[in-house]
Coordinates of C-alpha atoms and ligand atoms in Angstrom, one line a residue:
M1338 CA 112.9 82.0 118.2
P1339 CA 111.3 81.2 115.0
V1340 CA 111.0 84.4 112.5
R1341 CA 107.3 86.3 113.1
K1342 CA 105.6 86.2 109.7
R1343 CA 106.1 89.7 108.4
F1344 CA 104.1 92.2 106.5
Y1345 CA 104.5 95.8 105.0
V1346 CA 101.3 97.7 103.9
T1347 CA 101.9 101.5 102.4
T1348 CA 99.4 104.2 101.8
P1349 CA 100.1 106.7 98.6
I1350 CA 102.5 109.7 100.0
Y1351 CA 99.8 112.9 100.1
Y1352 CA 100.8 115.8 98.3
V1353 CA 101.1 118.8 100.7
N1354 CA 99.5 121.2 98.1
D1355 CA 96.1 120.5 100.2
V1356 CA 95.1 120.0 103.9
P1357 CA 94.2 116.5 104.5
H1358 CA 90.2 115.7 103.3
I1359 CA 88.0 112.5 103.9
G1360 CA 90.1 110.8 100.7
H1361 CA 93.3 110.5 102.2
A1362 CA 91.5 109.6 105.7
Y1363 CA 89.8 107.1 103.8
T1364 CA 93.4 105.5 102.5
T1365 CA 95.2 105.4 105.4
L1366 CA 92.2 104.0 107.6
A1367 CA 92.2 101.1 105.3
C1368 CA 95.6 100.6 105.9
D1369 CA 95.5 100.9 109.6
V1370 CA 93.0 98.6 109.7
L1371 CA 94.6 95.8 108.3
A1372 CA 98.1 97.1 110.0
R1373 CA 96.2 96.4 113.3
F1374 CA 95.0 93.0 112.4
K1375 CA 98.2 91.7 110.7
R1376 CA 99.5 92.7 114.7
L1377 CA 97.0 91.0 116.6
D1378 CA 96.9 88.5 114.0
G1379 CA 100.7 87.5 114.9
Y1380 CA 102.6 89.5 112.3
D1381 CA 105.5 91.5 112.6
V1382 CA 104.0 94.9 110.5
K1383 CA 105.4 97.6 109.1
F1384 CA 102.7 100.4 107.6
L1385 CA 104.1 103.2 106.3
T1386 CA 102.8 106.4 105.7
G1387 CA 103.7 110.1 104.3
T1388 CA 104.0 113.1 102.1
D1389 CA 105.2 113.7 98.3
E1390 CA 106.8 117.2 98.7
H1391 CA 108.4 117.7 95.4
G1392 CA 107.2 118.6 91.7
Q1393 CA 105.7 121.7 90.2
K1394 CA 102.1 121.5 91.8
V1395 CA 103.7 121.9 95.3
E1396 CA 106.3 124.3 93.8
K1397 CA 103.3 126.2 92.6
S1398 CA 101.4 126.0 96.4
A1399 CA 104.3 127.6 97.6
R1400 CA 104.6 130.2 95.8
Q1401 CA 100.6 131.0 95.8
S1402 CA 100.9 131.1 99.5
G1403 CA 104.4 133.4 99.5
M1404 CA 106.4 130.8 101.3
E1405 CA 109.8 129.0 100.5
P1406 CA 109.0 125.4 99.4
G1407 CA 111.0 124.1 101.8
A1408 CA 109.2 126.1 104.7
F1409 CA 105.5 125.2 102.7
T1410 CA 106.2 121.8 103.1
D1411 CA 107.7 121.6 106.5
R1412 CA 104.5 123.1 107.8
M1413 CA 102.4 121.1 104.8
S1414 CA 103.3 118.0 105.9
Q1415 CA 102.6 118.6 109.6
N1416 CA 98.7 118.2 109.1
F1417 CA 99.1 114.9 107.3
R1418 CA 101.0 113.9 110.8
D1419 CA 98.7 115.5 113.2
L1420 CA 95.7 113.6 111.1
S1421 CA 97.4 110.3 112.3
G1422 CA 96.7 111.8 115.8
S1423 CA 93.3 112.5 114.9
M1424 CA 92.1 109.1 113.4
Q1425 CA 94.5 106.9 115.9
F1426 CA 96.2 105.7 112.9
T1427 CA 99.3 103.7 114.2
N1428 CA 101.9 104.0 111.5
D1429 CA 105.6 102.4 111.7
D1430 CA 107.3 105.5 110.0
F1431 CA 106.1 109.0 108.2
V1432 CA 108.2 109.7 104.8
R1433 CA 108.9 113.3 103.8
T1434 CA 110.5 112.9 100.1
T1435 CA 112.6 116.1 101.4
E1436 CA 114.5 114.1 103.9
E1437 CA 117.9 113.3 103.3
R1438 CA 117.2 109.3 103.5
H1439 CA 115.1 109.7 100.4
I1440 CA 117.1 111.7 98.1
R1441 CA 120.2 108.9 98.7
A1442 CA 117.6 106.1 97.6
C1443 CA 116.3 108.1 94.5
Q1444 CA 119.8 109.1 93.4
A1445 CA 120.8 105.5 94.3
L1446 CA 117.6 104.0 92.0
W1447 CA 118.6 106.4 89.4
T1448 CA 122.3 105.5 89.0
R1449 CA 121.4 101.8 89.2
L1450 CA 118.8 101.9 86.6
K1451 CA 121.3 104.6 84.1
E1452 CA 124.1 101.8 85.2
R1453 CA 121.7 99.3 83.3
D1454 CA 120.8 101.1 80.5
Q1455 CA 117.4 101.5 81.8
I1456 CA 117.7 105.4 81.3
Y1457 CA 118.8 107.8 78.3
L1458 CA 118.9 111.2 77.6
G1459 CA 116.6 112.6 74.7
T1460 CA 114.3 115.6 74.4
Y1461 CA 110.6 115.8 75.6
A1462 CA 107.9 117.1 73.4
G1463 CA 104.3 117.0 74.7
W1464 CA 101.8 117.6 76.8
Y1465 CA 101.8 117.9 80.7
A1466 CA 99.4 117.7 83.2
V1467 CA 100.4 120.0 86.7
R1468 CA 97.1 119.2 88.4
D1469 CA 98.0 115.2 87.4
E1470 CA 101.9 115.6 87.6
A1471 CA 101.1 113.7 84.5
F1472 CA 102.5 113.3 80.4
Y1473 CA 99.8 113.1 78.0
A1474 CA 99.5 111.5 74.7
E1475 CA 97.9 114.2 72.0
S1476 CA 95.2 111.3 71.5
E1477 CA 94.1 111.3 74.9
L1478 CA 93.4 115.0 75.4
T1479 CA 89.9 116.5 74.3
D1480 CA 88.9 120.5 74.2
A1481 CA 88.1 122.4 77.7
P1482 CA 84.7 122.8 77.6
G1483 CA 84.6 126.5 77.8
G1484 CA 86.8 126.6 75.2
K1485 CA 90.4 128.5 75.4
G1486 CA 90.8 130.7 77.8
E1487 CA 93.7 131.8 79.2
G1488 CA 95.2 127.9 78.4
T1489 CA 95.6 125.7 76.3
G1490 CA 92.2 125.0 75.2
K1491 CA 93.1 121.2 76.1
I1492 CA 92.4 118.6 79.1
A1493 CA 93.2 115.6 80.0
P1494 CA 91.0 112.5 80.8
T1495 CA 91.0 113.9 84.5
G1496 CA 89.8 117.1 83.8
A1497 CA 93.2 118.3 84.4
E1498 CA 94.6 121.4 82.4
V1499 CA 97.4 120.3 80.1
E1500 CA 100.2 122.4 78.9
W1501 CA 102.6 121.7 75.9
V1502 CA 106.3 121.1 77.8
E1503 CA 109.3 121.1 75.7
E1504 CA 113.0 120.6 77.3
P1505 CA 115.8 118.2 77.2
S1506 CA 114.5 114.5 79.0
Y1507 CA 116.2 111.9 80.3
F1508 CA 113.5 108.7 79.3
F1509 CA 113.2 105.5 80.6
R1510 CA 113.2 102.6 78.7
L1511 CA 109.2 101.5 79.7
S1512 CA 109.0 100.4 76.3
A1513 CA 111.5 97.1 76.5
W1514 CA 109.4 96.2 79.8
Q1515 CA 105.3 95.7 78.3
E1516 CA 106.0 91.4 77.5
P1517 CA 107.4 91.3 80.7
L1518 CA 104.8 92.9 82.7
L1519 CA 102.0 91.1 80.9
R1520 CA 104.0 88.0 82.2
F1521 CA 104.3 89.8 85.2
Y1522 CA 100.9 89.9 85.3
E1523 CA 99.6 87.0 84.1
D1524 CA 101.7 84.8 86.7
N1525 CA 100.5 87.0 89.7
P1526 CA 96.7 87.2 89.4
G1527 CA 96.5 89.0 92.7
F1528 CA 98.9 91.4 92.4
I1529 CA 96.4 94.2 91.1
L1530 CA 92.5 94.1 92.8
P1531 CA 89.7 94.5 92.2
R1532 CA 89.8 93.0 88.8
T1533 CA 88.4 95.6 86.9
R1534 CA 91.6 97.3 87.6
R1535 CA 93.3 94.7 86.7
N1536 CA 91.3 94.1 83.1
E1537 CA 91.7 98.0 82.8
V1538 CA 95.6 98.2 83.9
I1539 CA 96.4 94.7 81.2
A1540 CA 94.5 97.1 78.6
F1541 CA 96.6 99.8 78.6
V1542 CA 99.5 97.7 78.9
K1543 CA 98.4 95.6 75.9
G1544 CA 97.9 99.0 73.9
G1545 CA 101.2 99.5 74.0
L1546 CA 104.3 101.6 76.1
R1547 CA 106.5 104.3 75.0
D1548 CA 109.3 105.6 76.8
L1549 CA 108.5 107.5 79.6
S1550 CA 110.0 110.7 80.4
V1551 CA 111.7 111.2 83.6
S1552 CA 113.9 114.1 84.3
R1553 CA 112.3 118.3 84.2
T1554 CA 114.8 121.3 83.4
S1555 CA 112.1 123.8 84.2
F1556 CA 111.9 124.6 87.6
T1557 CA 114.1 123.2 90.3
W1558 CA 111.8 122.1 93.4
G1559 CA 112.8 117.9 92.9
V1560 CA 115.5 115.5 93.4
P1561 CA 118.6 116.1 91.4
V1562 CA 119.4 113.8 89.0
P1563 CA 123.3 112.4 90.1
G1564 CA 125.7 113.6 87.1
D1565 CA 123.9 116.5 85.1
A1566 CA 122.6 119.3 87.5
D1567 CA 120.4 120.6 85.0
H1568 CA 117.8 117.9 85.7
I1569 CA 115.6 117.3 88.3
M1570 CA 114.0 113.7 88.7
Y1571 CA 110.4 113.9 87.4
V1572 CA 108.3 113.7 90.3
W1573 CA 106.7 110.3 89.9
L1574 CA 109.6 108.2 90.0
D1575 CA 110.7 110.2 93.2
A1576 CA 107.6 109.7 94.7
L1577 CA 107.2 105.7 94.1
T1578 CA 111.0 105.3 95.6
N1579 CA 109.6 106.3 99.4
Y1580 CA 108.6 102.5 99.5
I1581 CA 111.6 101.5 99.4
T1582 CA 113.4 104.4 100.7
A1583 CA 111.7 103.2 104.0
V1584 CA 113.0 100.3 104.4
G1585 CA 116.3 101.5 104.2
Y1586 CA 117.4 101.3 100.1
P1587 CA 119.7 101.4 99.1
Q1588 CA 120.9 99.1 102.1
T1589 CA 119.5 96.0 100.3
E1590 CA 122.1 93.0 102.6
G1591 CA 120.1 92.4 105.9
G1592 CA 118.4 95.1 107.5
E1593 CA 114.6 95.9 107.2
Y1594 CA 114.9 96.0 103.3
A1595 CA 115.8 92.4 103.6
A1596 CA 112.8 91.6 106.4
Y1597 CA 110.3 93.9 104.5
W1598 CA 110.9 93.8 100.8
P1599 CA 108.8 93.3 98.7
A1600 CA 105.5 95.0 100.1
D1601 CA 102.3 93.2 100.5
L1602 CA 100.4 95.9 99.7
H1603 CA 100.4 99.4 98.4
M1604 CA 96.9 101.0 98.8
V1605 CA 96.2 103.5 96.3
G1606 CA 93.2 105.4 95.4
K1607 CA 91.6 104.6 91.7
D1608 CA 93.4 107.5 89.9
I1609 CA 97.1 106.4 90.3
V1610 CA 97.0 102.7 89.5
R1611 CA 98.7 103.3 86.3
F1612 CA 102.0 104.9 88.5
H1613 CA 101.7 102.2 90.6
A1614 CA 100.8 98.8 88.5
V1615 CA 102.6 99.9 85.4
F1616 CA 105.3 102.3 86.6
W1617 CA 106.6 100.9 89.1
P1618 CA 107.1 97.5 88.6
A1619 CA 108.9 98.3 85.7
F1620 CA 111.3 100.8 87.3
L1621 CA 111.7 97.8 89.8
M1622 CA 112.4 94.9 87.3
A1623 CA 114.6 97.5 85.6
A1624 CA 116.5 97.8 88.7
D1625 CA 116.8 93.7 88.7
L1626 CA 114.7 94.4 92.3
E1627 CA 111.7 93.0 93.3
P1628 CA 107.9 93.7 92.8
P1629 CA 105.6 94.8 95.4
K1630 CA 102.6 91.6 96.2
R1631 CA 99.9 93.8 95.5
V1632 CA 98.3 97.0 94.1
F1633 CA 94.9 97.3 95.5
A1634 CA 92.4 100.2 93.8
H1635 CA 89.9 102.2 96.1
G1636 CA 87.5 104.0 94.8
W1637 CA 86.1 107.4 95.6
W1638 CA 84.0 109.2 97.8
T1639 CA 81.5 111.8 96.5
N1640 CA 79.2 114.0 99.3
E1641 CA 75.9 114.4 99.1
G1642 CA 76.2 113.0 95.8
Q1643 CA 78.3 115.2 94.1
K1644 CA 81.7 115.4 93.2
I1645 CA 84.0 116.5 95.6
S1646 CA 86.3 119.5 94.8
K1647 CA 87.5 122.8 96.2
S1648 CA 85.7 124.8 93.8
L1649 CA 82.4 123.1 94.7
G1650 CA 83.6 124.3 98.5
N1651 CA 82.2 120.4 99.8
I1652 CA 85.5 119.4 100.9
I1653 CA 84.6 116.7 103.8
D1654 CA 87.2 117.5 106.6
P1655 CA 87.9 114.4 108.4
V1656 CA 88.3 115.4 111.9
A1657 CA 85.4 117.9 111.4
L1658 CA 83.4 114.6 110.7
V1659 CA 85.2 112.8 114.0
E1660 CA 84.1 115.7 116.2
R1661 CA 80.5 115.5 115.0
Y1662 CA 80.2 111.7 114.9
G1663 CA 82.9 110.2 117.2
L1664 CA 86.1 108.3 115.9
D1665 CA 85.0 104.4 115.9
P1666 CA 81.2 105.4 114.2
V1667 CA 83.4 106.7 111.6
R1668 CA 85.8 104.6 110.9
Y1669 CA 83.5 101.7 111.1
F1670 CA 81.0 104.1 108.3
L1671 CA 83.7 104.4 105.9
L1672 CA 84.5 101.2 105.9
R1673 CA 81.1 99.6 106.2
E1674 CA 79.1 101.4 103.8
V1675 CA 80.6 100.7 100.5
P1676 CA 81.7 97.5 99.2
F1677 CA 85.8 98.2 99.3
G1678 CA 87.0 98.9 96.1
S1679 CA 83.7 100.7 94.5
D1680 CA 82.9 104.3 94.5
G1681 CA 80.6 105.5 97.7
D1682 CA 78.3 108.9 98.8
F1683 CA 78.8 110.2 102.1
S1684 CA 75.7 111.2 103.3
H1685 CA 74.7 112.2 107.1
R1686 CA 70.9 109.8 106.4
A1687 CA 73.7 107.2 106.1
M1688 CA 76.5 107.9 108.3
V1689 CA 73.8 108.6 111.5
G1690 CA 71.5 105.1 110.0
R1691 CA 74.9 103.4 110.5
L1692 CA 75.3 104.9 113.7
N1693 CA 72.6 104.4 115.4
G1694 CA 71.4 101.0 113.5
D1695 CA 74.8 98.8 113.2
L1696 CA 76.4 100.1 116.3
A1697 CA 74.2 101.8 119.1
N1698 CA 71.6 99.0 118.7
D1699 CA 72.8 96.0 117.2
L1700 CA 75.8 96.1 119.2
G1701 CA 76.0 98.7 122.0
N1702 CA 72.7 97.5 122.9
L1703 CA 73.8 94.0 123.1
A1704 CA 76.8 94.7 125.1
Q1705 CA 75.3 97.0 127.9
R1706 CA 71.6 94.9 128.0
V1707 CA 74.0 91.4 128.6
L1708 CA 76.4 93.6 131.2
S1709 CA 74.1 95.3 133.1
M1710 CA 72.1 91.9 133.3
V1711 CA 75.6 89.9 134.5
N1712 CA 75.9 93.4 136.9
R1713 CA 72.5 93.1 138.9
N1714 CA 72.1 89.3 138.3
C1715 CA 75.3 87.7 139.0
G1716 CA 76.9 89.6 141.6
G1717 CA 79.2 92.0 139.3
A1718 CA 80.9 88.8 138.0
V1719 CA 81.0 86.5 135.3
P1720 CA 78.6 84.0 135.9
A1721 CA 79.7 80.1 136.0
P1722 CA 77.5 78.2 132.7
G1723 CA 76.2 75.1 133.2
A1724 CA 75.6 72.5 130.9
L1725 CA 75.7 73.7 127.1
A1726 CA 72.6 73.0 125.3
G1727 CA 72.4 73.1 121.2
E1728 CA 71.2 76.6 120.9
D1729 CA 74.5 78.0 123.3
E1730 CA 77.1 75.7 121.6
A1731 CA 75.2 77.3 118.1
L1732 CA 76.3 81.1 119.3
L1733 CA 79.2 80.3 120.9
A1734 CA 80.7 77.9 117.2
A1735 CA 79.5 81.0 115.5
A1736 CA 82.2 83.0 117.6
H1737 CA 84.9 80.5 117.2
G1738 CA 84.3 80.7 113.7
L1739 CA 84.6 84.1 113.0
L1740 CA 88.5 84.9 112.5
A1741 CA 88.9 82.5 109.9
G1742 CA 85.9 84.2 108.3
M1743 CA 87.1 87.8 108.7
R1744 CA 90.6 87.2 107.8
A1745 CA 89.7 85.5 104.3
S1746 CA 87.8 88.8 103.8
V1747 CA 90.6 91.6 105.4
D1748 CA 93.2 89.1 103.0
Q1749 CA 91.0 90.4 100.0
Q1750 CA 90.5 93.9 101.7
A1751 CA 87.3 93.1 101.9
F1752 CA 86.7 95.3 104.6
H1753 CA 82.9 95.5 103.7
E1754 CA 82.6 91.4 103.8
A1755 CA 84.6 90.7 107.1
L1756 CA 82.3 93.7 109.0
E1757 CA 79.1 92.0 107.3
T1758 CA 80.4 88.6 109.0
M1759 CA 81.1 90.3 112.3
W1760 CA 77.8 91.6 112.1
T1761 CA 76.2 87.6 111.7
V1762 CA 77.0 86.8 115.1
V1763 CA 75.7 90.4 116.6
R1764 CA 72.5 89.4 115.0
A1765 CA 72.3 86.3 115.9
A1766 CA 73.4 86.7 119.5
N1767 CA 70.6 89.6 120.0
G1768 CA 68.4 86.1 118.4
Y1769 CA 69.6 84.6 121.0
I1770 CA 69.2 86.6 123.8
D1771 CA 65.5 87.4 122.5
R1772 CA 64.9 83.6 122.6
Q1773 CA 66.7 83.0 125.6
A1774 CA 65.2 85.9 127.8
P1775 CA 67.4 85.1 130.7
W1776 CA 65.1 88.1 132.4
T1777 CA 62.5 85.2 132.7
L1778 CA 65.1 82.8 134.0
R1779 CA 66.2 85.0 136.7
K1780 CA 63.6 83.7 139.5
N1781 CA 62.8 80.1 138.7
E1782 CA 66.0 79.5 136.4
P1783 CA 69.0 81.1 137.6
E1784 CA 71.8 78.4 136.3
R1785 CA 70.2 78.8 132.9
M1786 CA 70.5 82.5 133.4
N1787 CA 74.2 82.0 134.4
T1788 CA 74.5 79.3 131.2
V1789 CA 73.2 82.1 129.0
L1790 CA 74.8 84.9 130.0
Y1791 CA 77.8 83.0 129.9
V1792 CA 77.5 81.8 126.5
L1793 CA 76.6 86.0 125.5
T1794 CA 79.6 87.2 127.5
E1795 CA 81.9 85.0 125.4
A1796 CA 80.3 85.9 122.0
I1797 CA 80.7 89.7 123.4
R1798 CA 84.4 89.2 123.9
H1799 CA 85.2 87.7 120.0
L1800 CA 83.0 90.3 118.9
A1801 CA 85.1 93.1 121.0
V1802 CA 88.7 91.5 120.1
L1803 CA 88.0 91.1 116.4
G1804 CA 86.3 94.2 116.1
Q1805 CA 89.2 96.7 117.7
P1806 CA 91.3 97.4 114.4
F1807 CA 88.2 98.7 112.9
M1808 CA 87.4 100.7 116.3
P1809 CA 89.7 100.4 118.4
G1810 CA 88.8 103.0 121.6
S1811 CA 85.1 101.3 121.5
C1812 CA 86.2 97.5 121.2
G1813 CA 89.0 98.3 123.9
R1814 CA 86.8 100.0 126.1
M1815 CA 84.2 96.6 126.0
L1816 CA 87.1 94.8 126.9
D1817 CA 88.0 96.6 129.7
Q1818 CA 84.3 96.0 130.9
L1819 CA 84.8 92.0 130.4
A1820 CA 87.9 92.7 132.4
V1821 CA 90.2 91.0 129.5
P1822 CA 93.8 91.7 130.5
E1823 CA 95.7 93.8 128.0
D1824 CA 97.4 90.6 126.8
A1825 CA 95.1 89.0 125.8
R1826 CA 93.3 90.6 123.4
T1827 CA 95.6 89.5 120.5
F1828 CA 93.7 86.8 117.9
A1829 CA 95.5 84.0 119.4
C1830 CA 93.6 84.7 122.8
L1831 CA 90.1 83.9 120.7
G1832 CA 88.4 80.3 120.6
P1833 CA 87.4 78.2 123.8
G1834 CA 91.0 77.9 125.7
H1835 CA 91.2 81.5 126.5
A1836 CA 87.3 81.6 128.0
L1837 CA 86.5 84.4 130.5
K1838 CA 86.8 82.8 134.0
P1839 CA 83.4 82.5 136.1
G1840 CA 83.8 84.9 139.0
T1841 CA 85.9 87.1 137.3
A1842 CA 85.0 90.6 138.9
L1843 CA 83.7 93.1 136.1
P1844 CA 83.8 96.9 136.2
K1845 CA 79.8 98.9 136.1
P1846 CA 79.2 99.2 132.8
E1847 CA 78.5 102.0 130.8
G1848 CA 77.1 102.7 127.1
I1849 CA 79.6 102.2 124.6
F1850 CA 78.2 103.2 121.4
P1851 CA 75.8 106.6 122.3
R1852 CA 72.7 107.4 119.8
Y1853 CA 73.3 110.5 117.7
A1854 CA 70.9 113.0 118.6
G1855 CA 72.4 116.3 117.1
A1856 CA 68.8 118.3 116.2
D1857 CA 69.2 117.3 112.8
A1858 CA 69.1 113.6 113.8
E1859 CA 65.6 113.1 112.9
A1860 CA 65.8 114.6 109.1
A1861 CA 68.5 111.5 109.1
S1862 CA 66.3 108.3 110.6
Ligands
ME8_2894 O1 98.4 111.2 94.2 N1 88.3 109.6 97.8 O2 98.7 112.6 96.5 P1 97.0 112.4 96.6 C1 88.5 109.0 98.0 N2 101.1 112.3 95.6 N3 89.9 109.3 97.6 C2 90.6 110.3 97.5 C3 89.5 111.1 97.3 C4 88.2 110.7 97.3 N4 87.8 111.7 97.0 N5 90.5 112.1 96.8 C5 92.1 111.5 96.8 C6 99.0 111.5 95.1 N6 91.3 110.4 97.3 C7 100.4 111.4 94.6 C8 100.8 109.9 95.3 S1 102.3 107.6 96.0 C9 104.4 107.4 95.3 C10 102.4 109.3 95.4 C11 92.5 109.8 97.6 O3 97.3 113.5 97.6 C12 93.6 109.1 96.1 O4 93.1 108.3 94.9 O5 96.9 113.8 95.2 C13 94.8 109.0 96.2 O6 95.2 107.9 96.3 C14 94.9 109.9 97.3 O7 93.6 110.4 97.7 C15 96.4 111.0 97.6 O8 96.3 111.7 96.4

């Protein structure tokens, strides 16, 4: 049997100092859609997510809640596993950086870097931001608006407070990787997307790279450095390694590493591109391992125009959103509202607009109108078409062409564009039904009515099959209503070869996308 095409996609691993919020749900959702799309498209997919449990930030949060870091991370990590259930994420693995397999992978990578003379012992004296778990140069800092206060009075470009750190440290020879990295970006133009992020990264690397401090001695919540008990590994070296932990590193011969590495895509937020597109490929190249194929940086959400922050108390809880609007509308909204890669604003008004407009009016009504006409006028079974007219052929051709268009967009992580493409057929089908007016054909031209309804059911079948990665529950129900068997819902079953069979009995149709009718719906429309 030929080896199936493989696809390995990862989310960042989330810090457990916080409960999951919309940012986390968004990143994992994008990966989930991609993973589902690729599976339906015949790929053998590995989809990884997990939690980042070491470092000063997490240790501090544990202390603040009066817990041991181990017990604290066990509890907080569970919240992220629960999110997969609420959002119907289909990750194949969930990695925790406190797991034995991960500690083994980190120490093996460290040893390999050390053996290759990529790590040396020195002393670090400089600025560190615990919130970002990142080192900063003096030149990057600005004075905090409120003056000195309790801290040093200096803040990083991200707004995080910095502290002065002076301690023995191992360094990674990042400076030696400037030229190889620039060559790598040049040779792999699709490595960093979107393009604006790629330009930023290239400018940063061209600006010069200094060796990177990769160990700490002033606290203990981390992976011990092999052969030097005073040091723990810098949390980002630890965290980035998760991507190879999950494919069995240090075993590289055979097994999952050989099958899935290099990863096809690391999905990240725009704030952590530098770690993924500069440090990570440098660590890997220095260890003579292959860098990932792509890092995609998505944008950030604001809430009703405001930056989301704990102190403003406007954090969006994804589970509360799902309870209010339903899971599939939330999944659809997050990927449709904003060009993927740009920043976006969450507002109740926009959410209800999409739900009642795109979903209830456009797609929901289309399915409901067609299926209830079939139910009432065709004996509750798929009608038999007669000869096809030009307009029938045109709608079918548009439906058949959807896969190629949506696939091209999804391969560039342009999820909004894939959905726009899908909606061209939703709109074409609605236009077709209005022009053909099958309800007027019933009396005098029943055969023509059957043809029109048949063409529409085929169009809906294509929309439902291709919509599954985005809205798995709703599209699944649509396929149930078309009596499409479970094993005929992959992309291989698109096109005329697997068309609905006339005479197949259909269940009684039920609405798929109810309108949002909360008391506050009016204000939103
Ligand atoms: O950075 N909108 O973890 P994290 C969109 N542990 N995305 C947002 C967001 C918002 N308002 N707020 C946060 C870490 N994010 C590291 C990763 S990977 C080896 C280690 C996104 O929990 C943010 O961009 O702080 C990031 O991609 C993700 O949430 C996790 O952030």
